[in-house]
Amino acid sequence: MNEKTVPQEKNKFKKDIFANTSFEETRIAIMEDDNLAELFWERRGTANVVGNIYKGTVENVLPGISSAFINIGLDKNAYIYISDVLGNHRDGIARLLKRNQHVMIQVAKDAISTKGMKVTMDISLPGRFLVLTPF
């Protein structure tokens, strides 16, 4: 008998997705070649918005603490510190942001208790092989 062997493709890897849902939480693991590549874990009743990008309106500028509050249409206004604002930080936050100014922001940290979420104007879109920073 004459048998032919088909050569295996190089760079082919195995990818598995595991999901587990209970009343309290959802967990998803992505495995590549039997190694954990990504893990997502979310509890019911909590919305994870880290990484989301919004167009917001500056509500308050507080030069005393070098910060501002931005309305993005959620229950609480988002908080931004001067180091997360694009521009020359030596000018002060009052020169960088004005009340009713429209800005593009990305959520850096979820809201906690009575505090709103922390945001940044340094937007990034991460991918598998690159991180796009459009501004």
Short mmCIF file of N, CA and C in Angstrom, two decimals:
data_model
loop_
_atom_site.label_atom_id
_atom_site.label_comp_id
_atom_site.label_asym_id
_atom_site.label_seq_id
_atom_site.Cartn_x
_atom_site.Cartn_y
_atom_site.Cartn_z
N MET A 1 0.82 -1.18 0.00
CA MET A 1 0.00 0.00 0.00
C MET A 1 0.87 1.24 0.00
N ASN A 2 0.39 2.20 -0.74
CA ASN A 2 1.09 3.46 -0.82
C ASN A 2 0.31 4.51 -0.01
N GLU A 3 0.88 4.95 1.09
CA GLU A 3 0.20 5.93 1.94
C GLU A 3 0.82 7.29 1.74
N LYS A 4 -0.04 8.29 1.66
CA LYS A 4 0.45 9.67 1.58
C LYS A 4 0.20 10.34 2.92
N THR A 5 1.17 11.06 3.36
CA THR A 5 0.99 11.82 4.59
C THR A 5 0.83 13.29 4.22
N VAL A 6 -0.13 13.90 4.85
CA VAL A 6 -0.38 15.32 4.62
C VAL A 6 0.43 16.10 5.64
N PRO A 7 1.29 17.00 5.16
CA PRO A 7 2.09 17.77 6.12
C PRO A 7 1.21 18.68 6.96
N GLN A 8 1.53 18.77 8.23
CA GLN A 8 0.79 19.66 9.14
C GLN A 8 1.17 21.10 8.86
N GLU A 9 0.18 21.98 8.97
CA GLU A 9 0.45 23.40 8.77
C GLU A 9 1.30 23.91 9.92
N LYS A 10 2.30 24.68 9.57
CA LYS A 10 3.11 25.32 10.61
C LYS A 10 2.34 26.52 11.14
N ASN A 11 2.64 26.92 12.34
CA ASN A 11 2.04 28.07 13.00
C ASN A 11 0.55 27.89 13.28
N LYS A 12 0.05 26.69 13.19
CA LYS A 12 -1.35 26.45 13.52
C LYS A 12 -1.43 26.17 15.01
N PHE A 13 -2.31 26.90 15.70
CA PHE A 13 -2.42 26.68 17.13
C PHE A 13 -3.86 26.33 17.51
N LYS A 14 -3.97 25.72 18.66
CA LYS A 14 -5.26 25.29 19.17
C LYS A 14 -5.84 26.40 20.03
N LYS A 15 -7.12 26.70 19.83
CA LYS A 15 -7.78 27.75 20.60
C LYS A 15 -9.06 27.19 21.20
N ASP A 16 -9.21 27.31 22.52
CA ASP A 16 -10.40 26.85 23.21
C ASP A 16 -11.01 28.01 23.99
N ILE A 17 -12.34 28.03 24.05
CA ILE A 17 -13.05 29.03 24.84
C ILE A 17 -13.92 28.29 25.84
N PHE A 18 -13.75 28.64 27.11
CA PHE A 18 -14.52 28.03 28.19
C PHE A 18 -15.38 29.11 28.83
N ALA A 19 -16.65 28.82 29.03
CA ALA A 19 -17.57 29.77 29.66
C ALA A 19 -18.27 29.09 30.82
N ASN A 20 -18.44 29.83 31.91
CA ASN A 20 -19.13 29.32 33.08
C ASN A 20 -20.01 30.44 33.60
N THR A 21 -21.31 30.15 33.71
CA THR A 21 -22.25 31.16 34.18
C THR A 21 -23.01 30.61 35.37
N SER A 22 -23.10 31.41 36.41
CA SER A 22 -23.92 31.07 37.56
C SER A 22 -24.84 32.25 37.83
N PHE A 23 -25.63 32.14 38.88
CA PHE A 23 -26.55 33.23 39.22
C PHE A 23 -25.78 34.50 39.55
N GLU A 24 -24.60 34.38 40.13
CA GLU A 24 -23.86 35.54 40.62
C GLU A 24 -22.84 36.10 39.66
N GLU A 25 -22.29 35.26 38.76
CA GLU A 25 -21.21 35.76 37.92
C GLU A 25 -21.06 34.96 36.63
N THR A 26 -20.32 35.55 35.70
CA THR A 26 -19.98 34.91 34.43
C THR A 26 -18.47 34.93 34.28
N ARG A 27 -17.91 33.78 33.90
CA ARG A 27 -16.46 33.69 33.69
C ARG A 27 -16.21 33.10 32.30
N ILE A 28 -15.27 33.71 31.59
CA ILE A 28 -14.89 33.22 30.27
C ILE A 28 -13.37 33.17 30.21
N ALA A 29 -12.84 32.03 29.78
CA ALA A 29 -11.39 31.86 29.63
C ALA A 29 -11.10 31.50 28.18
N ILE A 30 -10.10 32.14 27.61
CA ILE A 30 -9.65 31.83 26.25
C ILE A 30 -8.26 31.22 26.36
N MET A 31 -8.15 29.99 25.88
CA MET A 31 -6.88 29.26 25.94
C MET A 31 -6.31 29.15 24.53
N GLU A 32 -5.01 29.39 24.40
CA GLU A 32 -4.30 29.20 23.14
C GLU A 32 -3.14 28.26 23.39
N ASP A 33 -3.13 27.13 22.67
CA ASP A 33 -2.11 26.10 22.87
C ASP A 33 -1.98 25.71 24.34
N ASP A 34 -3.11 25.50 25.00
CA ASP A 34 -3.18 25.10 26.41
C ASP A 34 -2.61 26.13 27.37
N ASN A 35 -2.46 27.38 26.94
CA ASN A 35 -2.03 28.47 27.81
C ASN A 35 -3.15 29.50 27.90
N LEU A 36 -3.36 30.04 29.10
CA LEU A 36 -4.39 31.05 29.29
C LEU A 36 -3.99 32.33 28.56
N ALA A 37 -4.82 32.77 27.60
CA ALA A 37 -4.54 33.98 26.83
C ALA A 37 -5.34 35.17 27.37
N GLU A 38 -6.62 34.93 27.71
CA GLU A 38 -7.48 35.99 28.23
C GLU A 38 -8.45 35.41 29.25
N LEU A 39 -8.80 36.24 30.24
CA LEU A 39 -9.77 35.83 31.25
C LEU A 39 -10.71 37.00 31.50
N PHE A 40 -12.01 36.73 31.41
CA PHE A 40 -13.03 37.74 31.68
C PHE A 40 -13.86 37.25 32.86
N TRP A 41 -14.14 38.14 33.80
CA TRP A 41 -14.88 37.79 35.00
C TRP A 41 -15.79 38.94 35.32
N GLU A 42 -17.10 38.69 35.36
CA GLU A 42 -18.05 39.77 35.61
C GLU A 42 -19.12 39.31 36.58
N ARG A 43 -19.38 40.13 37.59
CA ARG A 43 -20.44 39.83 38.57
C ARG A 43 -21.74 40.48 38.11
N ARG A 44 -22.85 39.82 38.42
CA ARG A 44 -24.16 40.37 38.06
C ARG A 44 -24.39 41.68 38.80
N GLY A 45 -25.05 42.60 38.12
CA GLY A 45 -25.39 43.87 38.74
C GLY A 45 -24.29 44.91 38.66
N THR A 46 -23.12 44.54 38.16
CA THR A 46 -22.04 45.51 38.00
C THR A 46 -21.68 45.59 36.52
N ALA A 47 -21.67 46.79 36.02
CA ALA A 47 -21.32 46.99 34.61
C ALA A 47 -19.87 47.43 34.52
N ASN A 48 -19.08 46.70 33.80
CA ASN A 48 -17.68 47.04 33.61
C ASN A 48 -17.57 47.91 32.36
N VAL A 49 -17.19 49.16 32.53
CA VAL A 49 -17.10 50.08 31.39
C VAL A 49 -15.67 50.51 31.11
N VAL A 50 -14.70 49.91 31.79
CA VAL A 50 -13.29 50.26 31.57
C VAL A 50 -12.94 49.98 30.11
N GLY A 51 -12.36 50.97 29.46
CA GLY A 51 -11.99 50.85 28.06
C GLY A 51 -13.01 51.45 27.11
N ASN A 52 -14.24 51.67 27.60
CA ASN A 52 -15.26 52.29 26.74
C ASN A 52 -14.86 53.72 26.41
N ILE A 53 -15.25 54.17 25.22
CA ILE A 53 -14.93 55.52 24.76
C ILE A 53 -16.24 56.29 24.62
N TYR A 54 -16.26 57.52 25.15
CA TYR A 54 -17.46 58.35 25.13
C TYR A 54 -17.13 59.75 24.64
N LYS A 55 -18.14 60.40 24.09
CA LYS A 55 -18.06 61.84 23.84
C LYS A 55 -18.80 62.48 25.00
N GLY A 56 -18.11 63.33 25.74
CA GLY A 56 -18.70 63.94 26.91
C GLY A 56 -18.67 65.45 26.85
N THR A 57 -19.34 66.06 27.82
CA THR A 57 -19.38 67.51 27.95
C THR A 57 -18.81 67.89 29.30
N VAL A 58 -17.88 68.82 29.32
CA VAL A 58 -17.27 69.27 30.57
C VAL A 58 -18.33 70.01 31.38
N GLU A 59 -18.58 69.55 32.61
CA GLU A 59 -19.56 70.17 33.50
C GLU A 59 -18.92 71.18 34.44
N ASN A 60 -17.87 70.75 35.13
CA ASN A 60 -17.18 71.61 36.11
C ASN A 60 -15.68 71.51 35.91
N VAL A 61 -14.99 72.64 36.03
CA VAL A 61 -13.53 72.66 36.02
C VAL A 61 -13.11 73.18 37.39
N LEU A 62 -12.26 72.41 38.09
CA LEU A 62 -11.84 72.77 39.45
C LEU A 62 -10.33 72.99 39.47
N PRO A 63 -9.87 74.24 39.23
CA PRO A 63 -8.43 74.51 39.18
C PRO A 63 -7.72 74.22 40.49
N GLY A 64 -8.41 74.33 41.62
CA GLY A 64 -7.80 74.09 42.93
C GLY A 64 -7.27 72.68 43.10
N ILE A 65 -7.92 71.72 42.47
CA ILE A 65 -7.45 70.33 42.55
C ILE A 65 -7.03 69.80 41.17
N SER A 66 -6.86 70.71 40.22
CA SER A 66 -6.40 70.37 38.86
C SER A 66 -7.23 69.24 38.24
N SER A 67 -8.54 69.34 38.36
CA SER A 67 -9.44 68.30 37.89
C SER A 67 -10.67 68.89 37.23
N ALA A 68 -11.43 68.02 36.59
CA ALA A 68 -12.70 68.42 35.99
C ALA A 68 -13.67 67.25 36.04
N PHE A 69 -14.95 67.57 35.91
CA PHE A 69 -15.99 66.55 35.86
C PHE A 69 -16.66 66.62 34.49
N ILE A 70 -16.87 65.45 33.89
CA ILE A 70 -17.38 65.36 32.53
C ILE A 70 -18.66 64.53 32.52
N ASN A 71 -19.71 65.07 31.91
CA ASN A 71 -20.98 64.36 31.78
C ASN A 71 -20.91 63.47 30.55
N ILE A 72 -21.06 62.16 30.76
CA ILE A 72 -21.05 61.23 29.63
C ILE A 72 -22.39 60.51 29.49
N GLY A 73 -23.41 61.04 30.16
CA GLY A 73 -24.75 60.49 30.03
C GLY A 73 -25.09 59.37 30.99
N LEU A 74 -24.22 59.10 31.96
CA LEU A 74 -24.50 58.08 32.97
C LEU A 74 -24.94 58.75 34.26
N ASP A 75 -25.23 57.96 35.30
CA ASP A 75 -25.73 58.50 36.56
C ASP A 75 -24.81 59.54 37.18
N LYS A 76 -23.51 59.24 37.19
CA LYS A 76 -22.53 60.13 37.82
C LYS A 76 -21.59 60.69 36.76
N ASN A 77 -21.15 61.92 36.98
CA ASN A 77 -20.17 62.51 36.08
C ASN A 77 -18.83 61.81 36.24
N ALA A 78 -18.08 61.75 35.17
CA ALA A 78 -16.74 61.15 35.20
C ALA A 78 -15.74 62.19 35.69
N TYR A 79 -14.64 61.70 36.27
CA TYR A 79 -13.60 62.55 36.85
C TYR A 79 -12.35 62.45 36.00
N ILE A 80 -11.73 63.61 35.71
CA ILE A 80 -10.47 63.60 34.96
C ILE A 80 -9.48 64.51 35.67
N TYR A 81 -8.26 64.01 35.84
CA TYR A 81 -7.18 64.78 36.46
C TYR A 81 -6.33 65.39 35.34
N ILE A 82 -5.64 66.47 35.63
CA ILE A 82 -4.89 67.21 34.61
C ILE A 82 -3.90 66.34 33.85
N SER A 83 -3.29 65.36 34.50
CA SER A 83 -2.30 64.51 33.81
C SER A 83 -2.95 63.63 32.74
N ASP A 84 -4.28 63.48 32.79
CA ASP A 84 -5.00 62.68 31.80
C ASP A 84 -5.62 63.52 30.69
N VAL A 85 -5.34 64.84 30.71
CA VAL A 85 -5.85 65.75 29.69
C VAL A 85 -4.74 65.98 28.66
N LEU A 86 -5.10 65.97 27.38
CA LEU A 86 -4.11 66.23 26.33
C LEU A 86 -3.77 67.72 26.31
N GLY A 87 -2.52 68.04 26.12
CA GLY A 87 -2.09 69.43 26.05
C GLY A 87 -0.95 69.71 27.00
N ASN A 88 -0.55 70.98 27.08
CA ASN A 88 0.55 71.40 27.96
C ASN A 88 0.03 71.55 29.38
N HIS A 89 0.44 70.68 30.28
CA HIS A 89 -0.08 70.69 31.65
C HIS A 89 0.37 71.90 32.46
N ARG A 90 1.39 72.59 32.00
CA ARG A 90 1.85 73.80 32.72
C ARG A 90 0.83 74.93 32.62
N ASP A 91 -0.03 74.87 31.61
CA ASP A 91 -1.03 75.93 31.43
C ASP A 91 -2.13 75.87 32.49
N GLY A 92 -2.27 74.76 33.16
CA GLY A 92 -3.34 74.60 34.15
C GLY A 92 -4.60 74.06 33.50
N ILE A 93 -5.40 73.40 34.28
CA ILE A 93 -6.59 72.74 33.74
C ILE A 93 -7.63 73.73 33.24
N ALA A 94 -7.67 74.94 33.84
CA ALA A 94 -8.66 75.94 33.43
C ALA A 94 -8.41 76.42 32.00
N ARG A 95 -7.18 76.32 31.52
CA ARG A 95 -6.89 76.70 30.13
C ARG A 95 -7.07 75.53 29.16
N LEU A 96 -6.99 74.33 29.68
CA LEU A 96 -7.12 73.14 28.83
C LEU A 96 -8.57 72.74 28.61
N LEU A 97 -9.39 72.90 29.63
CA LEU A 97 -10.81 72.51 29.55
C LEU A 97 -11.70 73.67 29.95
N LYS A 98 -12.79 73.84 29.22
CA LYS A 98 -13.78 74.89 29.50
C LYS A 98 -15.14 74.24 29.71
N ARG A 99 -15.97 74.88 30.52
CA ARG A 99 -17.33 74.39 30.76
C ARG A 99 -18.07 74.29 29.42
N ASN A 100 -18.84 73.23 29.24
CA ASN A 100 -19.63 72.93 28.03
C ASN A 100 -18.79 72.51 26.82
N GLN A 101 -17.49 72.33 27.00
CA GLN A 101 -16.63 71.86 25.91
C GLN A 101 -16.89 70.37 25.69
N HIS A 102 -16.93 69.95 24.43
CA HIS A 102 -17.11 68.53 24.09
C HIS A 102 -15.74 67.88 23.99
N VAL A 103 -15.59 66.71 24.61
CA VAL A 103 -14.31 65.99 24.62
C VAL A 103 -14.54 64.50 24.40
N MET A 104 -13.54 63.84 23.83
CA MET A 104 -13.54 62.38 23.69
C MET A 104 -12.71 61.82 24.84
N ILE A 105 -13.29 60.88 25.57
CA ILE A 105 -12.59 60.30 26.73
C ILE A 105 -12.73 58.78 26.70
N GLN A 106 -11.83 58.12 27.45
CA GLN A 106 -11.87 56.67 27.61
C GLN A 106 -11.86 56.37 29.10
N VAL A 107 -12.69 55.43 29.52
CA VAL A 107 -12.78 55.08 30.94
C VAL A 107 -11.53 54.31 31.35
N ALA A 108 -10.86 54.81 32.42
CA ALA A 108 -9.65 54.17 32.93
C ALA A 108 -9.94 53.35 34.18
N LYS A 109 -10.97 53.75 34.96
CA LYS A 109 -11.28 53.06 36.21
C LYS A 109 -12.78 53.16 36.46
N ASP A 110 -13.40 52.04 36.86
CA ASP A 110 -14.84 52.02 37.15
C ASP A 110 -15.21 52.91 38.32
N ALA A 111 -16.48 53.29 38.37
CA ALA A 111 -17.01 54.05 39.50
C ALA A 111 -17.03 53.17 40.74
N ILE A 112 -16.78 53.80 41.88
CA ILE A 112 -16.78 53.08 43.16
C ILE A 112 -17.63 53.86 44.15
N SER A 113 -18.62 53.21 44.72
CA SER A 113 -19.46 53.78 45.76
C SER A 113 -20.03 55.13 45.32
N THR A 114 -19.60 56.21 45.96
CA THR A 114 -20.12 57.54 45.64
C THR A 114 -19.29 58.27 44.60
N LYS A 115 -18.15 57.70 44.22
CA LYS A 115 -17.26 58.37 43.26
C LYS A 115 -17.57 57.92 41.84
N GLY A 116 -17.49 58.86 40.92
CA GLY A 116 -17.68 58.55 39.51
C GLY A 116 -16.45 57.88 38.93
N MET A 117 -16.56 57.43 37.69
CA MET A 117 -15.43 56.76 37.05
C MET A 117 -14.32 57.74 36.70
N LYS A 118 -13.09 57.22 36.65
CA LYS A 118 -11.93 58.03 36.27
C LYS A 118 -11.71 57.82 34.78
N VAL A 119 -11.47 58.93 34.06
CA VAL A 119 -11.32 58.86 32.61
C VAL A 119 -10.03 59.53 32.16
N THR A 120 -9.68 59.29 30.91
CA THR A 120 -8.48 59.89 30.32
C THR A 120 -8.80 60.33 28.89
N MET A 121 -8.07 61.33 28.42
CA MET A 121 -8.18 61.74 27.02
C MET A 121 -7.13 61.05 26.16
N ASP A 122 -6.26 60.27 26.80
CA ASP A 122 -5.22 59.51 26.10
C ASP A 122 -5.83 58.18 25.65
N ILE A 123 -6.57 58.21 24.56
CA ILE A 123 -7.35 57.06 24.09
C ILE A 123 -6.44 56.04 23.40
N SER A 124 -6.68 54.76 23.71
CA SER A 124 -5.93 53.69 23.05
C SER A 124 -6.88 52.54 22.72
N LEU A 125 -6.64 51.92 21.58
CA LEU A 125 -7.42 50.78 21.13
C LEU A 125 -6.49 49.59 21.00
N PRO A 126 -6.45 48.71 22.03
CA PRO A 126 -5.51 47.59 21.99
C PRO A 126 -6.01 46.46 21.10
N GLY A 127 -5.08 45.89 20.36
CA GLY A 127 -5.36 44.72 19.54
C GLY A 127 -4.38 43.62 19.89
N ARG A 128 -4.42 42.58 19.14
CA ARG A 128 -3.54 41.45 19.44
C ARG A 128 -2.08 41.76 19.15
N PHE A 129 -1.81 42.49 18.09
CA PHE A 129 -0.43 42.75 17.69
C PHE A 129 -0.03 44.22 17.72
N LEU A 130 -0.96 45.12 18.05
CA LEU A 130 -0.60 46.53 18.14
C LEU A 130 -1.59 47.26 19.02
N VAL A 131 -1.19 48.45 19.47
CA VAL A 131 -2.07 49.33 20.23
C VAL A 131 -2.17 50.62 19.44
N LEU A 132 -3.39 50.97 19.01
CA LEU A 132 -3.61 52.18 18.24
C LEU A 132 -3.88 53.33 19.19
N THR A 133 -3.10 54.39 19.09
CA THR A 133 -3.31 55.59 19.89
C THR A 133 -3.56 56.74 18.91
N PRO A 134 -4.84 57.02 18.59
CA PRO A 134 -5.16 57.95 17.52
C PRO A 134 -4.82 59.41 17.79
N PHE A 135 -4.67 59.80 19.05
CA PHE A 135 -4.41 61.22 19.33
C PHE A 135 -3.02 61.41 19.88
#
